[in-house]
PDB file of C-alpha atoms in Angstrom:
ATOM      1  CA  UNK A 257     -25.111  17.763 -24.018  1.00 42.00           C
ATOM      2  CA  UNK A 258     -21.987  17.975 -21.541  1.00 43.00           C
ATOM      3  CA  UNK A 259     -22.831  15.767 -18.146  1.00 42.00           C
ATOM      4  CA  UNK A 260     -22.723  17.781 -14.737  1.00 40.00           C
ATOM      5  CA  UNK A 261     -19.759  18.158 -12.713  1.00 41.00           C
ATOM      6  CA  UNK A 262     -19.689  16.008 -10.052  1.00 38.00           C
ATOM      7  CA  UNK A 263     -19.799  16.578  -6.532  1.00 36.00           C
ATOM      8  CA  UNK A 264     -16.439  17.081  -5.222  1.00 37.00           C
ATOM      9  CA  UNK A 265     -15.464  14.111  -2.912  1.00 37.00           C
ATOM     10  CA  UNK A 266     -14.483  15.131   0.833  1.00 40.00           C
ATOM     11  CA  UNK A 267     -10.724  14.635   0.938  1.00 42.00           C
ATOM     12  CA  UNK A 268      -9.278  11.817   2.580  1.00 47.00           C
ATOM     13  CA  UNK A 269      -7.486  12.981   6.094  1.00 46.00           C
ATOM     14  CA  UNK A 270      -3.654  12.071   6.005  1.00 44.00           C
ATOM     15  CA  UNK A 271      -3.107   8.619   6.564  1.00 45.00           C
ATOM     16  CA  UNK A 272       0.244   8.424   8.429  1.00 44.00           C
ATOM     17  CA  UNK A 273       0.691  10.453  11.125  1.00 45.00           C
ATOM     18  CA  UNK A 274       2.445  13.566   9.688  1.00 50.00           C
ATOM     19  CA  UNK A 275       3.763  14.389  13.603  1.00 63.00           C
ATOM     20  CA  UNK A 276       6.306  12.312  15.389  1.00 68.00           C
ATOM     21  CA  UNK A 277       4.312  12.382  18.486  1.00 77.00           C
ATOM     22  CA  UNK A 278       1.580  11.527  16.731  1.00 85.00           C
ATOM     23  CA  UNK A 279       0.086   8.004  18.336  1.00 87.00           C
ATOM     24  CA  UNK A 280      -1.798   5.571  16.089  1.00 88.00           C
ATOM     25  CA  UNK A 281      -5.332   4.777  18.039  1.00 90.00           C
ATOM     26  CA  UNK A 282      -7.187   2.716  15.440  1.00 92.00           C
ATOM     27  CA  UNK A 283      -7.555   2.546  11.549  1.00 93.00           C
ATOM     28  CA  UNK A 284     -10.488   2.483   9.480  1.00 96.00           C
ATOM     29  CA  UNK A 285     -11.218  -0.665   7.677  1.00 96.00           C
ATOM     30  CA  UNK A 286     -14.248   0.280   6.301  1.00 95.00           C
ATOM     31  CA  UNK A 287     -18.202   2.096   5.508  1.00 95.00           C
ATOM     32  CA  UNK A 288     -20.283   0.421   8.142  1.00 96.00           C
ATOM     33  CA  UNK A 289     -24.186   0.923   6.754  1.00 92.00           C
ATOM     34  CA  UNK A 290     -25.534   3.796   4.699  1.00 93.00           C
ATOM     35  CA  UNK A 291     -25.561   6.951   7.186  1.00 92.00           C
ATOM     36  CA  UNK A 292     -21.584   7.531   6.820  1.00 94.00           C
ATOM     37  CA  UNK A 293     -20.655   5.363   9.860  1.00 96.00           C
ATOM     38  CA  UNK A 294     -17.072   3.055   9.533  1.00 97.00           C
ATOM     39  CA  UNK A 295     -15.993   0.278  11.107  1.00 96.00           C
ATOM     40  CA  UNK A 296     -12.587   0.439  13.128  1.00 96.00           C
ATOM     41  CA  UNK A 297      -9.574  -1.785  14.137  1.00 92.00           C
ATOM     42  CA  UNK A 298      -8.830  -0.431  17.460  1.00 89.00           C
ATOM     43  CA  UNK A 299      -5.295  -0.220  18.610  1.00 84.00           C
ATOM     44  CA  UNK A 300      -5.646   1.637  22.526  1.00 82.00           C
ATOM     45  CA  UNK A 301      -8.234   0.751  25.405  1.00 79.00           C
ATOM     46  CA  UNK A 302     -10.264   3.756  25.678  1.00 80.00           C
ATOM     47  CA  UNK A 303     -11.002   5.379  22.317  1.00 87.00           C
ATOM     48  CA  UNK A 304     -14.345   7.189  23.542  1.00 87.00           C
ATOM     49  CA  UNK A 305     -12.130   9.091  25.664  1.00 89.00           C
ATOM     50  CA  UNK A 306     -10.724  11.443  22.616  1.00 93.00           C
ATOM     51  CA  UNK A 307     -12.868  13.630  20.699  1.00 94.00           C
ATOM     52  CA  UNK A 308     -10.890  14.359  17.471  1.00 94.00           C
ATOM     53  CA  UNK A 309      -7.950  12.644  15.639  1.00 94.00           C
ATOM     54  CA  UNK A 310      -5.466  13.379  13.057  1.00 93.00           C
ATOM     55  CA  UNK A 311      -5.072  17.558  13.782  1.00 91.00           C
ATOM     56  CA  UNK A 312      -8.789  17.743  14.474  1.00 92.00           C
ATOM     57  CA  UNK A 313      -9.595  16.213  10.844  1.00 94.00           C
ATOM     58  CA  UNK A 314     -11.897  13.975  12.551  1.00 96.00           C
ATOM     59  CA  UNK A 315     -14.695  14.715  14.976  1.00 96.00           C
ATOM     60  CA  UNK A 316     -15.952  11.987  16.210  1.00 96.00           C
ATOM     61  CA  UNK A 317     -19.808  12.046  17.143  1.00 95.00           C
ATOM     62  CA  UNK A 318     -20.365   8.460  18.344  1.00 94.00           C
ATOM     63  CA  UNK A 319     -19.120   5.638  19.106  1.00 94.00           C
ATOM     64  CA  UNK A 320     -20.811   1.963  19.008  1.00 92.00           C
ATOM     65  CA  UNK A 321     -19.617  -1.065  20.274  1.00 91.00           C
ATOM     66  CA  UNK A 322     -16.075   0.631  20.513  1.00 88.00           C
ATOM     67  CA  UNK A 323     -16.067  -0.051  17.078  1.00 92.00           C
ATOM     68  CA  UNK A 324     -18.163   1.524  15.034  1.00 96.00           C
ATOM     69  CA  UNK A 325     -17.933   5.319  14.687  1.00 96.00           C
ATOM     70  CA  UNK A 326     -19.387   8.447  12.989  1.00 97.00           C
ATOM     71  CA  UNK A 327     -17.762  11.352  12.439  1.00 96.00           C
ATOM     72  CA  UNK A 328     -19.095  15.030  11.996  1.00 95.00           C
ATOM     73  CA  UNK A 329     -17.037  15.488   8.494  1.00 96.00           C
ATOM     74  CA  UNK A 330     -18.372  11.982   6.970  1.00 95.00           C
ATOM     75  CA  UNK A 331     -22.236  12.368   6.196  1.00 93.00           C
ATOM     76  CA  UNK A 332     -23.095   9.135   3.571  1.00 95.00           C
ATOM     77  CA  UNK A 333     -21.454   5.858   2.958  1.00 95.00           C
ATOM     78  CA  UNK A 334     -18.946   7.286  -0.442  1.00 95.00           C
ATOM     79  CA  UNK A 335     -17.629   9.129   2.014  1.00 95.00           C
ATOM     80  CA  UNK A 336     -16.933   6.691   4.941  1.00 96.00           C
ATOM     81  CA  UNK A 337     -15.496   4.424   1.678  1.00 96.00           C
ATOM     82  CA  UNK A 338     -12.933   6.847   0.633  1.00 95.00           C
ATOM     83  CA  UNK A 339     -11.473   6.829   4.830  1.00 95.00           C
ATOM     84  CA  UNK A 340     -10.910   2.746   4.468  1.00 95.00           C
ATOM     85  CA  UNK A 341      -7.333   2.447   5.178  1.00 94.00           C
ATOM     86  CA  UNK A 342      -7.296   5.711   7.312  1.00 94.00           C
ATOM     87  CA  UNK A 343      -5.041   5.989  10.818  1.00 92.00           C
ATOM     88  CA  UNK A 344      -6.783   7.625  13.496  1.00 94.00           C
ATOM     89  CA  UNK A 345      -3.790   9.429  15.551  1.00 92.00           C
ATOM     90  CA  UNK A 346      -3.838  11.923  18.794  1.00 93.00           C
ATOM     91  CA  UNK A 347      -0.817  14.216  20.079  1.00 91.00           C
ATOM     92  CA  UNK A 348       1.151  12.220  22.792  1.00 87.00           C
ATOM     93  CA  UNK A 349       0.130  14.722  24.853  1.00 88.00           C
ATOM     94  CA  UNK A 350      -3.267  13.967  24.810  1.00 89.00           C
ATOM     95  CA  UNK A 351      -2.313  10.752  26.303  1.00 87.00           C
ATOM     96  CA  UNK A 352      -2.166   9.856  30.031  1.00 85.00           C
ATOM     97  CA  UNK A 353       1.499   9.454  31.405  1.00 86.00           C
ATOM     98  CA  UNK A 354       3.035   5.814  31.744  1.00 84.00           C
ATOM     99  CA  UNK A 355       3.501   4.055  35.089  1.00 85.00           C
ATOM    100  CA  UNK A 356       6.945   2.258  35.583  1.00 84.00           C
ATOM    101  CA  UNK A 357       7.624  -0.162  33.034  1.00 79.00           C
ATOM    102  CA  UNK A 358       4.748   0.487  30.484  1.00 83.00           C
ATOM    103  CA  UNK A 359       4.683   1.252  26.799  1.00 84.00           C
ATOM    104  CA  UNK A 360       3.041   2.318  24.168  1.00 83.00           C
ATOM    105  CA  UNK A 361       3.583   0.024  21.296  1.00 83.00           C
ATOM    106  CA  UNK A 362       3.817   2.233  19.037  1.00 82.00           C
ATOM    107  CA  UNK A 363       7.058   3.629  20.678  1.00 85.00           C
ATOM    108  CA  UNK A 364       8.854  -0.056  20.289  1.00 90.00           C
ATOM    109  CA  UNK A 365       7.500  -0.299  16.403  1.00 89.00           C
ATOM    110  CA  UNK A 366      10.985   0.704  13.751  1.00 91.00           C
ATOM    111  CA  UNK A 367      13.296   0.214  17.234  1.00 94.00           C
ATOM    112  CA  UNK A 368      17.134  -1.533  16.180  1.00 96.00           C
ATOM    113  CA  UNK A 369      17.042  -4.546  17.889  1.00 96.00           C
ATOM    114  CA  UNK A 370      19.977  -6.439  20.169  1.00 96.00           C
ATOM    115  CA  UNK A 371      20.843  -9.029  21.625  1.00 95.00           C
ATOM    116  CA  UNK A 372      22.033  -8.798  25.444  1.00 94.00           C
ATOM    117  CA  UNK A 373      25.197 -10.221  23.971  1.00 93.00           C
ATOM    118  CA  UNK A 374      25.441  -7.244  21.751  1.00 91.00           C
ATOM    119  CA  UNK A 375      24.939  -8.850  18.245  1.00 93.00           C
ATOM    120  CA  UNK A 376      22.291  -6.428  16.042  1.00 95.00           C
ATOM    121  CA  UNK A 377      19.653  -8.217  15.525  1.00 95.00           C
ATOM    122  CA  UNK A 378      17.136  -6.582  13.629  1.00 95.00           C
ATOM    123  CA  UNK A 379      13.750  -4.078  13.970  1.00 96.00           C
ATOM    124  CA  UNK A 380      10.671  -4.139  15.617  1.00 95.00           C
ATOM    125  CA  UNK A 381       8.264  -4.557  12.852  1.00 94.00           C
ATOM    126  CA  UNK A 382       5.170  -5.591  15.236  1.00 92.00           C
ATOM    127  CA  UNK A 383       3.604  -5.580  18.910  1.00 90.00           C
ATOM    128  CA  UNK A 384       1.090  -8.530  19.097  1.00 89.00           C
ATOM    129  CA  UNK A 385      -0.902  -9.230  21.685  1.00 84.00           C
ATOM    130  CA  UNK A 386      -2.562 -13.424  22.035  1.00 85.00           C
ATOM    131  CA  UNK A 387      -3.465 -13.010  25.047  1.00 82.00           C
ATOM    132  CA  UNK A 388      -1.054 -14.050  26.839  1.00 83.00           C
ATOM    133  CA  UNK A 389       1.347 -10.790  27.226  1.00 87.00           C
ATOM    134  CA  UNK A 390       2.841  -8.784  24.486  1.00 91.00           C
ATOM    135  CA  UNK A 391       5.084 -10.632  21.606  1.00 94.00           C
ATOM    136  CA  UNK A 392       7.636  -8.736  19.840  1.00 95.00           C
ATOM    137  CA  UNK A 393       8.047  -9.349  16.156  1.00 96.00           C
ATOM    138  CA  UNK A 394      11.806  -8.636  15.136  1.00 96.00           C
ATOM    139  CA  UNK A 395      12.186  -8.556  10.733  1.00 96.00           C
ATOM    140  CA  UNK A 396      16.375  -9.475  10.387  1.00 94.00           C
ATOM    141  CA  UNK A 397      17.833  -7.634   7.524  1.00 90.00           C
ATOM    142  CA  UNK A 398      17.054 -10.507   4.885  1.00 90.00           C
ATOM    143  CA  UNK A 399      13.582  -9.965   5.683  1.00 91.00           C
ATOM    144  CA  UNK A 400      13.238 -13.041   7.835  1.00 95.00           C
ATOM    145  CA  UNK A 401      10.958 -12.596  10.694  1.00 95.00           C
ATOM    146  CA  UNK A 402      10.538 -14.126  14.542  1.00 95.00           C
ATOM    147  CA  UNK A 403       8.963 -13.511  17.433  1.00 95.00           C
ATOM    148  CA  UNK A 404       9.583 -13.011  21.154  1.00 95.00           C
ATOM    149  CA  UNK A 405       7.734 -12.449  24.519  1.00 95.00           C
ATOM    150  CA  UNK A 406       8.002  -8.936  26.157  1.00 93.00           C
ATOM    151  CA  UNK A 407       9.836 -10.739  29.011  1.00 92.00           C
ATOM    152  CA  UNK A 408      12.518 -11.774  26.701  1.00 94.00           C
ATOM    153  CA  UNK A 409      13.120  -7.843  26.728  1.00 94.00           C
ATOM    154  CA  UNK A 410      14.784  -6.811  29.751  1.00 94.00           C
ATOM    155  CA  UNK A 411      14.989  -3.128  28.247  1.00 92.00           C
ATOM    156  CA  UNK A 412      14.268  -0.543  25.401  1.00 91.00           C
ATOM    157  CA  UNK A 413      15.157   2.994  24.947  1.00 89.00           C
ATOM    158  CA  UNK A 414      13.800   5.624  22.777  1.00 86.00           C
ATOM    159  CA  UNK A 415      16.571   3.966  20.182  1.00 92.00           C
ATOM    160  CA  UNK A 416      17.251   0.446  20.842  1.00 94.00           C
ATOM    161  CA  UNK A 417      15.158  -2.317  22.321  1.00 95.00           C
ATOM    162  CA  UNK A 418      17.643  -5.298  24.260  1.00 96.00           C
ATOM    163  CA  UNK A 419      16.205  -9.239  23.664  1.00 96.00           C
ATOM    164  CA  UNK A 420      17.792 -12.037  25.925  1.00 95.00           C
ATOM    165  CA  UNK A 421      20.376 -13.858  23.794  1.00 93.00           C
ATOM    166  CA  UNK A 422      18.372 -17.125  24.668  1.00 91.00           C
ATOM    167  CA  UNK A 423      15.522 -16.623  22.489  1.00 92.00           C
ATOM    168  CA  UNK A 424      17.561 -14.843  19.209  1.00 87.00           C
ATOM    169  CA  UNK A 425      16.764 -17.064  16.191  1.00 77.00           C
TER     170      UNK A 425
END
């Protein structure tokens, strides 16, 4: 006797922001209970202030602790599974403007770095935060890796971000 079909599975919304002004708000790291909910790794200070992500793929419904959410499309844990690993993204647009000397990290992440004595130097692989200020991580072209405070930066461009010679490895 031939089994059933099975169900078919929700499809799993694009992962990497298909957009270049796309901005990366959190990710989805995984089912969070049995009702469809997911836990998040949130990237931005206000999430609950957008409604939908990735091209309206995402609705989301509520949000808990700012971070656990549940989303419209995802009804039952499977589904929340199969979004593990998902990027939640907005338009820039949807994004209020900068003040004078602010950033979003994501638009220092893949920028050439230099030094101020004009030596390349490498690209921004990472934007970490300790607590203490923002800390650049710079990947050299053999792969090596080191870090440096944002005010070791005195300036960055939409194609190159500038690191005081003084704290080049």
């Amino acid at each position: 006797m031939p089994r059933p079909a099975a169900p078919a599975r929700p499809t799993k919304p694009e992962a990497v922001p298909v957009d270049p002004d796309a901005v990366v708000l959190a990710a989805v790291t995984g089912a969070h209970g049995i009702a469809g909910e997911v836990r998040l790794k949130v990237f931005a200070e206000a999430l609950e202030a957008h409604r939908t992500f990735n091209g309206g793929a995402l609705t989301l419904v509520k949000l808990r602790d700012g971070t656990i959410a549940r989303f419209a499309e995802v009804s039952d844990r499977t589904a929340a599974e199969q979004l593990r690993g998902t990027l939640l993204t907005v338009a820039r647009a949807d994004l209020p403007p900068l003040g004078e000397g602010e950033y979003y990290h994501a638009d220092l992440l893949g920028l050439a770095a230099v030094s101020t004595a004009g030596e390349p130097i490498g690209r921004v692989v990472a934007v970490e935060n300790f607590g203490a200020g923002d800390v650049i991580e710079i990947e050299r072209d053999g792969g090596k890796r080191f870090m440096v405070p944002i005010n070791a930066v005195p300036e960055w461009d939409r194609t190159r971000l500038v690191v005081e010679a003084a704290f080049v490895e």
